[in-house]
Amino acid sequence: PQQCHHPTTIFEEILTMLSSTFRRAATAAASRSNATINIAQRTMAMGPAQGGEISDELLAKLGSLSTQALVDGLWVMGWPASQIDGARPLHPSHKCVGRAVTLNFVPARPDIAQDKPPGGESPEYEAFEKCGPNEVLVMSSVGPWESIGGDIKFLRLKQRNIGGLVSDGSVRDTDEIIKYGFPCFSYSTTARQGPAAMQPWECNGVVSVSGVTVRPGDAIVGDQDGVVVVPAKVAETVYNIAHGREEIEEIVKEELIKNPGPPGIYYPFMSGKIKVDSPLGKLLATKGITPENSNQFEGSADW
């Protein structure tokens, strides 16, 4: 005889089937959600762009030193090369100091040109508006001979009274830019058009300029010897070392002018390694510089 199912039993079986289906769907949805979260987490897996804060007072003190002293200070600490070799002053009078505002260019491609925010929303104009007397705009070019801009664009930098412009690319309309009066350091000058080769893509990210890393907020100091990047995280320490070295170098030079002779008796010297009983140590003592008030002696290094 044909077996009959109780209605309650059939209903329970249907519920069980639906419950199983919903569980599988929920598990799949959760898996997709987790994958989305993981992708989002991976895209955010990077450190902060800015490495620290530099006060106006410290910025002015860094600007009072030569680029050579700053390079020496970083070298003593064991930090990598910090001079932007591909940036030279556009005019002999140009010197600059300021916190870095960075702009990164990427090689031109049709979709890059289409996706980049247009007109006044472009990353380069965003960077311009972040600049003032205490900022230096650092523009990372795709090549040394590519144009990063000319007189019309950079008129805005003049209006912003910018602290300086630094790039490993080239500039156009050189005579006009010199007339604008703000310090400009670039690889060279050119008549080329920039957009044919590259597009501005990101404002205030970490950039590489002539192989030197620049983070937003780093101190940028430029003079006739070139441009140096002082990382914000160690700026105070770099200043203390570099300032101490400059004081000693002035004393050595003064002594050699007074008593001409080979500089080898005093120079070169290693910061944090000067011996008190050395000829240099004895000379410094006559000027009141000792391990008690200087970090340049053996055992007095504070870095």
PDB file of C-alpha atoms in Angstrom:
ATOM      1  CA  PRO A   1       0.000   0.000   0.000  1.00  0.00           C
ATOM      2  CA  GLN A   2       1.092   3.548  -0.698  1.00  0.00           C
ATOM      3  CA  GLN A   3       2.811   5.218   2.287  1.00  0.00           C
ATOM      4  CA  CYS A   4       1.236   8.468   3.479  1.00  0.00           C
ATOM      5  CA  HIS A   5       3.211  11.397   4.942  1.00  0.00           C
ATOM      6  CA  HIS A   6       1.848  13.343   7.820  1.00  0.00           C
ATOM      7  CA  PRO A   7       1.448  17.046   6.830  1.00  0.00           C
ATOM      8  CA  THR A   8       3.522  18.141   9.815  1.00  0.00           C
ATOM      9  CA  THR A   9       6.409  15.905   8.743  1.00  0.00           C
ATOM     10  CA  ILE A  10       6.359  17.282   5.173  1.00  0.00           C
ATOM     11  CA  PHE A  11       6.359  20.844   6.518  1.00  0.00           C
ATOM     12  CA  GLU A  12       9.352  20.090   8.749  1.00  0.00           C
ATOM     13  CA  GLU A  13      11.280  18.613   5.798  1.00  0.00           C
ATOM     14  CA  ILE A  14      10.625  21.736   3.703  1.00  0.00           C
ATOM     15  CA  LEU A  15      11.847  23.968   6.556  1.00  0.00           C
ATOM     16  CA  THR A  16      15.006  21.885   6.884  1.00  0.00           C
ATOM     17  CA  MET A  17      15.723  22.187   3.144  1.00  0.00           C
ATOM     18  CA  LEU A  18      15.154  25.964   3.155  1.00  0.00           C
ATOM     19  CA  SER A  19      17.306  26.402   6.247  1.00  0.00           C
ATOM     20  CA  SER A  20      20.161  24.530   4.585  1.00  0.00           C
ATOM     21  CA  THR A  21      19.838  26.673   1.438  1.00  0.00           C
ATOM     22  CA  PHE A  22      19.842  29.913   3.450  1.00  0.00           C
ATOM     23  CA  ARG A  23      22.886  28.772   5.425  1.00  0.00           C
ATOM     24  CA  ARG A  24      24.809  28.070   2.213  1.00  0.00           C
ATOM     25  CA  ALA A  25      23.815  31.452   0.756  1.00  0.00           C
ATOM     26  CA  ALA A  26      24.746  33.279   3.962  1.00  0.00           C
ATOM     27  CA  THR A  27      28.115  31.491   4.099  1.00  0.00           C
ATOM     28  CA  ALA A  28      28.855  32.460   0.477  1.00  0.00           C
ATOM     29  CA  ALA A  29      27.834  36.076   1.125  1.00  0.00           C
ATOM     30  CA  ALA A  30      30.022  36.228   4.233  1.00  0.00           C
ATOM     31  CA  SER A  31      32.932  34.832   2.250  1.00  0.00           C
ATOM     32  CA  ARG A  32      32.490  37.494  -0.438  1.00  0.00           C
ATOM     33  CA  SER A  33      32.223  40.170   2.243  1.00  0.00           C
ATOM     34  CA  ASN A  34      35.417  39.009   3.931  1.00  0.00           C
ATOM     35  CA  ALA A  35      37.199  38.994   0.578  1.00  0.00           C
ATOM     36  CA  THR A  36      36.058  42.580  -0.010  1.00  0.00           C
ATOM     37  CA  ILE A  37      37.270  43.603   3.450  1.00  0.00           C
ATOM     38  CA  ASN A  38      40.608  41.883   2.860  1.00  0.00           C
ATOM     39  CA  ILE A  39      41.059  43.684  -0.463  1.00  0.00           C
ATOM     40  CA  ALA A  40      40.211  46.991   1.205  1.00  0.00           C
ATOM     41  CA  GLN A  41      42.692  46.243   3.968  1.00  0.00           C
ATOM     42  CA  ARG A  42      45.383  45.400   1.443  1.00  0.00           C
ATOM     43  CA  THR A  43      44.859  48.659  -0.438  1.00  0.00           C
ATOM     44  CA  MET A  44      45.251  50.518   2.853  1.00  0.00           C
ATOM     45  CA  ALA A  45      48.405  48.592   3.807  1.00  0.00           C
ATOM     46  CA  MET A  46      50.844  51.484   3.696  1.00  0.00           C
ATOM     47  CA  GLY A  47      52.493  53.774   6.190  1.00  0.00           C
ATOM     48  CA  PRO A  48      51.612  57.440   6.699  1.00  0.00           C
ATOM     49  CA  ALA A  49      52.834  59.830   4.022  1.00  0.00           C
ATOM     50  CA  GLN A  50      54.125  62.381   6.536  1.00  0.00           C
ATOM     51  CA  GLY A  51      56.939  61.454   8.898  1.00  0.00           C
ATOM     52  CA  GLY A  52      56.671  64.206  11.495  1.00  0.00           C
ATOM     53  CA  GLU A  53      56.163  67.900  12.200  1.00  0.00           C
ATOM     54  CA  ILE A  54      58.713  70.698  11.873  1.00  0.00           C
ATOM     55  CA  SER A  55      58.044  73.967  13.715  1.00  0.00           C
ATOM     56  CA  ASP A  56      58.609  77.363  12.118  1.00  0.00           C
ATOM     57  CA  GLU A  57      61.452  77.944  14.580  1.00  0.00           C
ATOM     58  CA  LEU A  58      63.253  74.731  13.649  1.00  0.00           C
ATOM     59  CA  LEU A  59      62.628  75.388   9.957  1.00  0.00           C
ATOM     60  CA  ALA A  60      64.341  78.793  10.248  1.00  0.00           C
ATOM     61  CA  LYS A  61      67.284  77.214  12.080  1.00  0.00           C
ATOM     62  CA  LEU A  62      67.708  74.575   9.376  1.00  0.00           C
ATOM     63  CA  GLY A  63      67.595  77.317   6.743  1.00  0.00           C
ATOM     64  CA  SER A  64      70.428  79.153   8.479  1.00  0.00           C
ATOM     65  CA  LEU A  65      72.797  76.252   7.760  1.00  0.00           C
ATOM     66  CA  SER A  66      74.532  75.319   4.531  1.00  0.00           C
ATOM     67  CA  THR A  67      73.422  72.277   2.574  1.00  0.00           C
ATOM     68  CA  GLN A  68      76.889  70.786   3.125  1.00  0.00           C
ATOM     69  CA  ALA A  69      76.447  70.899   6.906  1.00  0.00           C
ATOM     70  CA  LEU A  70      73.032  69.223   6.643  1.00  0.00           C
ATOM     71  CA  VAL A  71      74.380  66.479   4.379  1.00  0.00           C
ATOM     72  CA  ASP A  72      77.213  65.921   6.858  1.00  0.00           C
ATOM     73  CA  GLY A  73      74.738  65.743   9.743  1.00  0.00           C
ATOM     74  CA  LEU A  74      72.705  63.024   8.043  1.00  0.00           C
ATOM     75  CA  TRP A  75      75.872  61.179   7.014  1.00  0.00           C
ATOM     76  CA  VAL A  76      77.109  61.131  10.622  1.00  0.00           C
ATOM     77  CA  MET A  77      73.778  59.552  11.653  1.00  0.00           C
ATOM     78  CA  GLY A  78      74.141  56.862   8.996  1.00  0.00           C
ATOM     79  CA  TRP A  79      71.123  57.996   6.968  1.00  0.00           C
ATOM     80  CA  PRO A  80      71.105  57.460   3.175  1.00  0.00           C
ATOM     81  CA  ALA A  81      71.972  60.113   0.590  1.00  0.00           C
ATOM     82  CA  SER A  82      69.784  63.177   0.984  1.00  0.00           C
ATOM     83  CA  GLN A  83      70.972  65.533  -1.765  1.00  0.00           C
ATOM     84  CA  ILE A  84      68.751  65.861  -4.828  1.00  0.00           C
ATOM     85  CA  ASP A  85      71.485  65.781  -7.470  1.00  0.00           C
ATOM     86  CA  GLY A  86      69.064  66.497 -10.300  1.00  0.00           C
ATOM     87  CA  ALA A  87      68.006  69.928  -8.992  1.00  0.00           C
ATOM     88  CA  ARG A  88      70.138  72.998  -9.653  1.00  0.00           C
ATOM     89  CA  PRO A  89      69.331  76.677  -8.912  1.00  0.00           C
ATOM     90  CA  LEU A  90      67.781  78.481 -11.868  1.00  0.00           C
ATOM     91  CA  HIS A  91      69.548  81.695 -10.806  1.00  0.00           C
ATOM     92  CA  PRO A  92      72.653  82.289  -8.640  1.00  0.00           C
ATOM     93  CA  SER A  93      70.571  84.238  -6.118  1.00  0.00           C
ATOM     94  CA  HIS A  94      68.179  81.385  -5.423  1.00  0.00           C
ATOM     95  CA  LYS A  95      68.116  79.868  -1.921  1.00  0.00           C
ATOM     96  CA  CYS A  96      65.156  78.153  -0.303  1.00  0.00           C
ATOM     97  CA  VAL A  97      63.899  76.537   2.870  1.00  0.00           C
ATOM     98  CA  GLY A  98      60.451  75.127   3.551  1.00  0.00           C
ATOM     99  CA  ARG A  99      58.332  72.094   4.324  1.00  0.00           C
ATOM    100  CA  ALA A 100      57.786  69.791   1.378  1.00  0.00           C
ATOM    101  CA  VAL A 101      54.497  69.720  -0.492  1.00  0.00           C
ATOM    102  CA  THR A 102      54.901  66.876  -2.979  1.00  0.00           C
ATOM    103  CA  LEU A 103      53.490  66.276  -6.449  1.00  0.00           C
ATOM    104  CA  ASN A 104      54.044  63.068  -8.387  1.00  0.00           C
ATOM    105  CA  PHE A 105      53.917  62.850 -12.178  1.00  0.00           C
ATOM    106  CA  VAL A 106      53.278  59.592 -14.048  1.00  0.00           C
ATOM    107  CA  PRO A 107      53.946  58.762 -17.715  1.00  0.00           C
ATOM    108  CA  ALA A 108      51.171  59.905 -20.046  1.00  0.00           C
ATOM    109  CA  ARG A 109      48.477  57.384 -21.030  1.00  0.00           C
ATOM    110  CA  PRO A 110      44.992  58.051 -22.445  1.00  0.00           C
ATOM    111  CA  ASP A 111      43.115  56.641 -19.453  1.00  0.00           C
ATOM    112  CA  ILE A 112      45.340  58.567 -17.015  1.00  0.00           C
ATOM    113  CA  ALA A 113      44.476  61.816 -18.800  1.00  0.00           C
ATOM    114  CA  GLN A 114      40.768  60.882 -18.729  1.00  0.00           C
ATOM    115  CA  ASP A 115      40.667  59.834 -15.054  1.00  0.00           C
ATOM    116  CA  LYS A 116      42.747  62.662 -13.626  1.00  0.00           C
ATOM    117  CA  PRO A 117      40.513  65.328 -12.044  1.00  0.00           C
ATOM    118  CA  PRO A 118      40.126  68.068 -14.659  1.00  0.00           C
ATOM    119  CA  GLY A 119      40.860  71.802 -14.597  1.00  0.00           C
ATOM    120  CA  GLY A 120      41.256  73.437 -11.235  1.00  0.00           C
ATOM    121  CA  GLU A 121      40.715  70.095  -9.468  1.00  0.00           C
ATOM    122  CA  SER A 122      43.932  68.671 -10.907  1.00  0.00           C
ATOM    123  CA  PRO A 123      46.431  67.346  -8.338  1.00  0.00           C
ATOM    124  CA  GLU A 124      48.994  69.975  -9.365  1.00  0.00           C
ATOM    125  CA  TYR A 125      46.623  72.839  -8.541  1.00  0.00           C
ATOM    126  CA  GLU A 126      45.709  71.143  -5.279  1.00  0.00           C
ATOM    127  CA  ALA A 127      49.436  71.161  -4.479  1.00  0.00           C
ATOM    128  CA  PHE A 128      49.786  74.832  -5.489  1.00  0.00           C
ATOM    129  CA  GLU A 129      47.100  75.873  -3.004  1.00  0.00           C
ATOM    130  CA  LYS A 130      48.856  74.079  -0.147  1.00  0.00           C
ATOM    131  CA  CYS A 131      51.968  76.204  -0.674  1.00  0.00           C
ATOM    132  CA  GLY A 132      52.967  79.453   0.983  1.00  0.00           C
ATOM    133  CA  PRO A 133      56.123  81.181   2.276  1.00  0.00           C
ATOM    134  CA  ASN A 134      57.084  78.210   4.492  1.00  0.00           C
ATOM    135  CA  GLU A 135      56.494  75.506   1.868  1.00  0.00           C
ATOM    136  CA  VAL A 136      58.592  74.205  -1.005  1.00  0.00           C
ATOM    137  CA  LEU A 137      56.770  72.442  -3.839  1.00  0.00           C
ATOM    138  CA  VAL A 138      58.655  69.254  -4.769  1.00  0.00           C
ATOM    139  CA  MET A 139      57.654  67.898  -8.187  1.00  0.00           C
ATOM    140  CA  SER A 140      58.779  64.385  -9.130  1.00  0.00           C
ATOM    141  CA  SER A 141      59.191  64.210 -12.917  1.00  0.00           C
ATOM    142  CA  VAL A 142      59.231  61.105 -15.121  1.00  0.00           C
ATOM    143  CA  GLY A 143      62.430  62.327 -16.776  1.00  0.00           C
ATOM    144  CA  PRO A 144      65.011  65.116 -16.467  1.00  0.00           C
ATOM    145  CA  TRP A 145      64.109  66.852 -19.737  1.00  0.00           C
ATOM    146  CA  GLU A 146      60.327  66.728 -19.337  1.00  0.00           C
ATOM    147  CA  SER A 147      58.562  70.024 -18.592  1.00  0.00           C
ATOM    148  CA  ILE A 148      56.927  70.359 -15.178  1.00  0.00           C
ATOM    149  CA  GLY A 149      55.405  73.731 -16.139  1.00  0.00           C
ATOM    150  CA  GLY A 150      55.989  77.281 -17.251  1.00  0.00           C
ATOM    151  CA  ASP A 151      55.033  80.914 -16.748  1.00  0.00           C
ATOM    152  CA  ILE A 152      51.230  80.635 -16.764  1.00  0.00           C
ATOM    153  CA  LYS A 153      51.016  77.766 -14.292  1.00  0.00           C
ATOM    154  CA  PHE A 154      53.766  79.091 -12.052  1.00  0.00           C
ATOM    155  CA  LEU A 155      52.277  82.565 -11.903  1.00  0.00           C
ATOM    156  CA  ARG A 156      50.071  81.047  -9.202  1.00  0.00           C
ATOM    157  CA  LEU A 157      53.166  80.076  -7.205  1.00  0.00           C
ATOM    158  CA  LYS A 158      54.310  83.698  -7.355  1.00  0.00           C
ATOM    159  CA  GLN A 159      50.885  84.792  -6.134  1.00  0.00           C
ATOM    160  CA  ARG A 160      51.111  82.259  -3.284  1.00  0.00           C
ATOM    161  CA  ASN A 161      54.517  83.714  -2.326  1.00  0.00           C
ATOM    162  CA  ILE A 162      55.897  80.192  -2.320  1.00  0.00           C
ATOM    163  CA  GLY A 163      59.092  79.357  -0.437  1.00  0.00           C
ATOM    164  CA  GLY A 164      60.517  77.506  -3.426  1.00  0.00           C
ATOM    165  CA  LEU A 165      60.076  75.026  -6.264  1.00  0.00           C
ATOM    166  CA  VAL A 166      62.247  71.910  -6.596  1.00  0.00           C
ATOM    167  CA  SER A 167      62.146  69.263  -9.331  1.00  0.00           C
ATOM    168  CA  ASP A 168      64.259  66.666 -11.088  1.00  0.00           C
ATOM    169  CA  GLY A 169      62.485  67.724 -14.294  1.00  0.00           C
ATOM    170  CA  SER A 170      62.870  70.898 -16.362  1.00  0.00           C
ATOM    171  CA  VAL A 171      61.004  74.210 -16.528  1.00  0.00           C
ATOM    172  CA  ARG A 172      59.797  76.337 -19.447  1.00  0.00           C
ATOM    173  CA  ASP A 173      59.681  80.125 -19.855  1.00  0.00           C
ATOM    174  CA  THR A 174      62.849  80.522 -17.837  1.00  0.00           C
ATOM    175  CA  ASP A 175      63.161  84.299 -18.069  1.00  0.00           C
ATOM    176  CA  GLU A 176      59.622  84.802 -16.773  1.00  0.00           C
ATOM    177  CA  ILE A 177      60.096  82.367 -13.897  1.00  0.00           C
ATOM    178  CA  ILE A 178      63.273  84.151 -12.836  1.00  0.00           C
ATOM    179  CA  LYS A 179      61.327  87.434 -12.912  1.00  0.00           C
ATOM    180  CA  TYR A 180      58.678  85.908 -10.628  1.00  0.00           C
ATOM    181  CA  GLY A 181      61.317  85.944  -7.905  1.00  0.00           C
ATOM    182  CA  PHE A 182      60.631  82.688  -6.055  1.00  0.00           C
ATOM    183  CA  PRO A 183      63.563  80.232  -5.722  1.00  0.00           C
ATOM    184  CA  CYS A 184      63.496  77.534  -8.387  1.00  0.00           C
ATOM    185  CA  PHE A 185      65.698  74.438  -8.561  1.00  0.00           C
ATOM    186  CA  SER A 186      65.357  72.127 -11.580  1.00  0.00           C
ATOM    187  CA  TYR A 187      67.380  69.716 -13.661  1.00  0.00           C
ATOM    188  CA  SER A 188      67.449  72.146 -16.565  1.00  0.00           C
ATOM    189  CA  THR A 189      65.277  74.259 -18.835  1.00  0.00           C
ATOM    190  CA  THR A 190      63.288  73.130 -21.867  1.00  0.00           C
ATOM    191  CA  ALA A 191      60.851  74.247 -24.556  1.00  0.00           C
ATOM    192  CA  ARG A 192      58.992  70.922 -24.488  1.00  0.00           C
ATOM    193  CA  GLN A 193      55.335  70.515 -23.578  1.00  0.00           C
ATOM    194  CA  GLY A 194      54.809  68.475 -20.434  1.00  0.00           C
ATOM    195  CA  PRO A 195      51.363  66.876 -20.986  1.00  0.00           C
ATOM    196  CA  ALA A 196      52.620  64.938 -24.005  1.00  0.00           C
ATOM    197  CA  ALA A 197      54.987  63.008 -21.735  1.00  0.00           C
ATOM    198  CA  MET A 198      53.447  62.963 -18.259  1.00  0.00           C
ATOM    199  CA  GLN A 199      50.465  63.854 -16.114  1.00  0.00           C
ATOM    200  CA  PRO A 200      50.263  65.107 -12.503  1.00  0.00           C
ATOM    201  CA  TRP A 201      48.713  62.268 -10.527  1.00  0.00           C
ATOM    202  CA  GLU A 202      49.089  62.610  -6.756  1.00  0.00           C
ATOM    203  CA  CYS A 203      49.468  65.450  -4.272  1.00  0.00           C
ATOM    204  CA  ASN A 204      51.283  64.912  -0.965  1.00  0.00           C
ATOM    205  CA  GLY A 205      52.295  61.300  -1.348  1.00  0.00           C
ATOM    206  CA  VAL A 206      55.787  59.929  -0.768  1.00  0.00           C
ATOM    207  CA  VAL A 207      57.863  60.626  -3.904  1.00  0.00           C
ATOM    208  CA  SER A 208      61.300  59.828  -5.288  1.00  0.00           C
ATOM    209  CA  VAL A 209      63.223  62.782  -6.708  1.00  0.00           C
ATOM    210  CA  SER A 210      66.499  61.816  -8.374  1.00  0.00           C
ATOM    211  CA  GLY A 211      66.397  58.671  -6.261  1.00  0.00           C
ATOM    212  CA  VAL A 212      65.963  60.566  -2.983  1.00  0.00           C
ATOM    213  CA  THR A 213      62.824  59.911  -0.930  1.00  0.00           C
ATOM    214  CA  VAL A 214      60.756  62.976  -0.030  1.00  0.00           C
ATOM    215  CA  ARG A 215      57.814  62.834   2.380  1.00  0.00           C
ATOM    216  CA  PRO A 216      55.331  65.682   2.821  1.00  0.00           C
ATOM    217  CA  GLY A 217      56.493  67.887   5.677  1.00  0.00           C
ATOM    218  CA  ASP A 218      60.203  67.085   5.292  1.00  0.00           C
ATOM    219  CA  ALA A 219      62.468  70.148   5.368  1.00  0.00           C
ATOM    220  CA  ILE A 220      63.800  71.169   1.951  1.00  0.00           C
ATOM    221  CA  VAL A 221      66.883  73.393   1.955  1.00  0.00           C
ATOM    222  CA  GLY A 222      68.480  74.669  -1.248  1.00  0.00           C
ATOM    223  CA  ASP A 223      71.501  76.829  -2.031  1.00  0.00           C
ATOM    224  CA  GLN A 224      74.173  77.084  -4.723  1.00  0.00           C
ATOM    225  CA  ASP A 225      75.487  73.607  -3.884  1.00  0.00           C
ATOM    226  CA  GLY A 226      72.129  71.933  -4.446  1.00  0.00           C
ATOM    227  CA  VAL A 227      69.039  70.781  -2.548  1.00  0.00           C
ATOM    228  CA  VAL A 228      68.977  68.656   0.610  1.00  0.00           C
ATOM    229  CA  VAL A 229      66.030  66.782   2.126  1.00  0.00           C
ATOM    230  CA  VAL A 230      66.005  66.692   5.939  1.00  0.00           C
ATOM    231  CA  PRO A 231      63.521  64.031   7.157  1.00  0.00           C
ATOM    232  CA  ALA A 232      61.022  65.580   9.574  1.00  0.00           C
ATOM    233  CA  LYS A 233      61.419  62.680  12.008  1.00  0.00           C
ATOM    234  CA  VAL A 234      65.079  63.511  12.713  1.00  0.00           C
ATOM    235  CA  ALA A 235      65.216  67.212  11.813  1.00  0.00           C
ATOM    236  CA  GLU A 236      66.062  68.406  15.344  1.00  0.00           C
ATOM    237  CA  THR A 237      68.930  65.940  15.675  1.00  0.00           C
ATOM    238  CA  VAL A 238      70.268  66.792  12.218  1.00  0.00           C
ATOM    239  CA  TYR A 239      70.253  70.479  13.122  1.00  0.00           C
ATOM    240  CA  ASN A 240      72.131  69.889  16.380  1.00  0.00           C
ATOM    241  CA  ILE A 241      74.861  67.880  14.650  1.00  0.00           C
ATOM    242  CA  ALA A 242      75.134  70.180  11.626  1.00  0.00           C
ATOM    243  CA  HIS A 243      75.163  73.370  13.717  1.00  0.00           C
ATOM    244  CA  GLY A 244      77.913  71.945  15.934  1.00  0.00           C
ATOM    245  CA  ARG A 245      79.979  71.014  12.882  1.00  0.00           C
ATOM    246  CA  GLU A 246      79.622  74.472  11.325  1.00  0.00           C
ATOM    247  CA  GLU A 247      80.810  76.126  14.538  1.00  0.00           C
ATOM    248  CA  ILE A 248      83.905  73.920  14.581  1.00  0.00           C
ATOM    249  CA  GLU A 249      84.648  74.450  10.893  1.00  0.00           C
ATOM    250  CA  GLU A 250      84.559  78.231  11.395  1.00  0.00           C
ATOM    251  CA  ILE A 251      87.046  77.932  14.245  1.00  0.00           C
ATOM    252  CA  VAL A 252      89.342  75.731  12.153  1.00  0.00           C
ATOM    253  CA  LYS A 253      89.199  78.110   9.201  1.00  0.00           C
ATOM    254  CA  GLU A 254      89.871  81.102  11.439  1.00  0.00           C
ATOM    255  CA  GLU A 255      92.908  79.326  12.930  1.00  0.00           C
ATOM    256  CA  LEU A 256      94.292  78.389   9.510  1.00  0.00           C
ATOM    257  CA  ILE A 257      93.942  81.992   8.314  1.00  0.00           C
ATOM    258  CA  LYS A 258      95.769  83.201  11.415  1.00  0.00           C
ATOM    259  CA  ASN A 259      98.425  80.459  11.270  1.00  0.00           C
ATOM    260  CA  PRO A 260      98.703  79.234   7.636  1.00  0.00           C
ATOM    261  CA  GLY A 261      99.484  75.572   7.174  1.00  0.00           C
ATOM    262  CA  PRO A 262      98.089  72.211   6.035  1.00  0.00           C
ATOM    263  CA  PRO A 263      94.539  71.687   7.395  1.00  0.00           C
ATOM    264  CA  GLY A 264      95.201  68.012   8.144  1.00  0.00           C
ATOM    265  CA  ILE A 265      96.142  68.745  11.744  1.00  0.00           C
ATOM    266  CA  TYR A 266      92.510  69.659  12.448  1.00  0.00           C
ATOM    267  CA  TYR A 267      90.474  68.549   9.471  1.00  0.00           C
ATOM    268  CA  PRO A 268      88.559  66.464   8.496  1.00  0.00           C
ATOM    269  CA  PHE A 269      86.951  65.367  11.747  1.00  0.00           C
ATOM    270  CA  MET A 270      84.152  62.973  12.686  1.00  0.00           C
ATOM    271  CA  SER A 271      81.299  64.325  14.774  1.00  0.00           C
ATOM    272  CA  GLY A 272      81.038  62.476  18.063  1.00  0.00           C
ATOM    273  CA  LYS A 273      84.633  61.247  17.725  1.00  0.00           C
ATOM    274  CA  ILE A 274      86.813  64.305  18.533  1.00  0.00           C
ATOM    275  CA  LYS A 275      89.315  63.457  21.269  1.00  0.00           C
ATOM    276  CA  VAL A 276      89.802  66.041  24.000  1.00  0.00           C
ATOM    277  CA  ASP A 277      93.607  65.716  23.859  1.00  0.00           C
ATOM    278  CA  SER A 278      93.835  65.941  20.054  1.00  0.00           C
ATOM    279  CA  PRO A 279      95.108  69.144  18.355  1.00  0.00           C
ATOM    280  CA  LEU A 280      91.500  69.938  17.360  1.00  0.00           C
ATOM    281  CA  GLY A 281      90.186  69.191  20.854  1.00  0.00           C
ATOM    282  CA  LYS A 282      92.787  71.518  22.375  1.00  0.00           C
ATOM    283  CA  LEU A 283      92.002  74.257  19.847  1.00  0.00           C
ATOM    284  CA  LEU A 284      88.281  74.024  20.615  1.00  0.00           C
ATOM    285  CA  ALA A 285      88.954  74.220  24.345  1.00  0.00           C
ATOM    286  CA  THR A 286      90.551  77.647  23.820  1.00  0.00           C
ATOM    287  CA  LYS A 287      87.218  78.741  22.330  1.00  0.00           C
ATOM    288  CA  GLY A 288      85.160  77.314  25.204  1.00  0.00           C
ATOM    289  CA  ILE A 289      83.907  74.279  23.281  1.00  0.00           C
ATOM    290  CA  THR A 290      84.151  71.116  25.392  1.00  0.00           C
ATOM    291  CA  PRO A 291      82.305  67.796  25.837  1.00  0.00           C
ATOM    292  CA  GLU A 292      80.150  69.540  28.452  1.00  0.00           C
ATOM    293  CA  ASN A 293      78.553  71.856  25.875  1.00  0.00           C
ATOM    294  CA  SER A 294      79.109  70.091  22.536  1.00  0.00           C
ATOM    295  CA  ASN A 295      77.973  66.775  21.083  1.00  0.00           C
ATOM    296  CA  GLN A 296      80.960  66.582  18.745  1.00  0.00           C
ATOM    297  CA  PHE A 297      83.385  64.923  21.176  1.00  0.00           C
ATOM    298  CA  GLU A 298      84.067  61.280  21.890  1.00  0.00           C
ATOM    299  CA  GLY A 299      81.458  60.113  24.375  1.00  0.00           C
ATOM    300  CA  SER A 300      79.235  63.191  23.962  1.00  0.00           C
ATOM    301  CA  ALA A 301      77.254  62.112  20.890  1.00  0.00           C
ATOM    302  CA  ASP A 302      73.507  62.211  21.583  1.00  0.00           C
ATOM    303  CA  TRP A 303      72.189  60.529  18.465  1.00  0.00           C
TER     304      TRP A 303
END
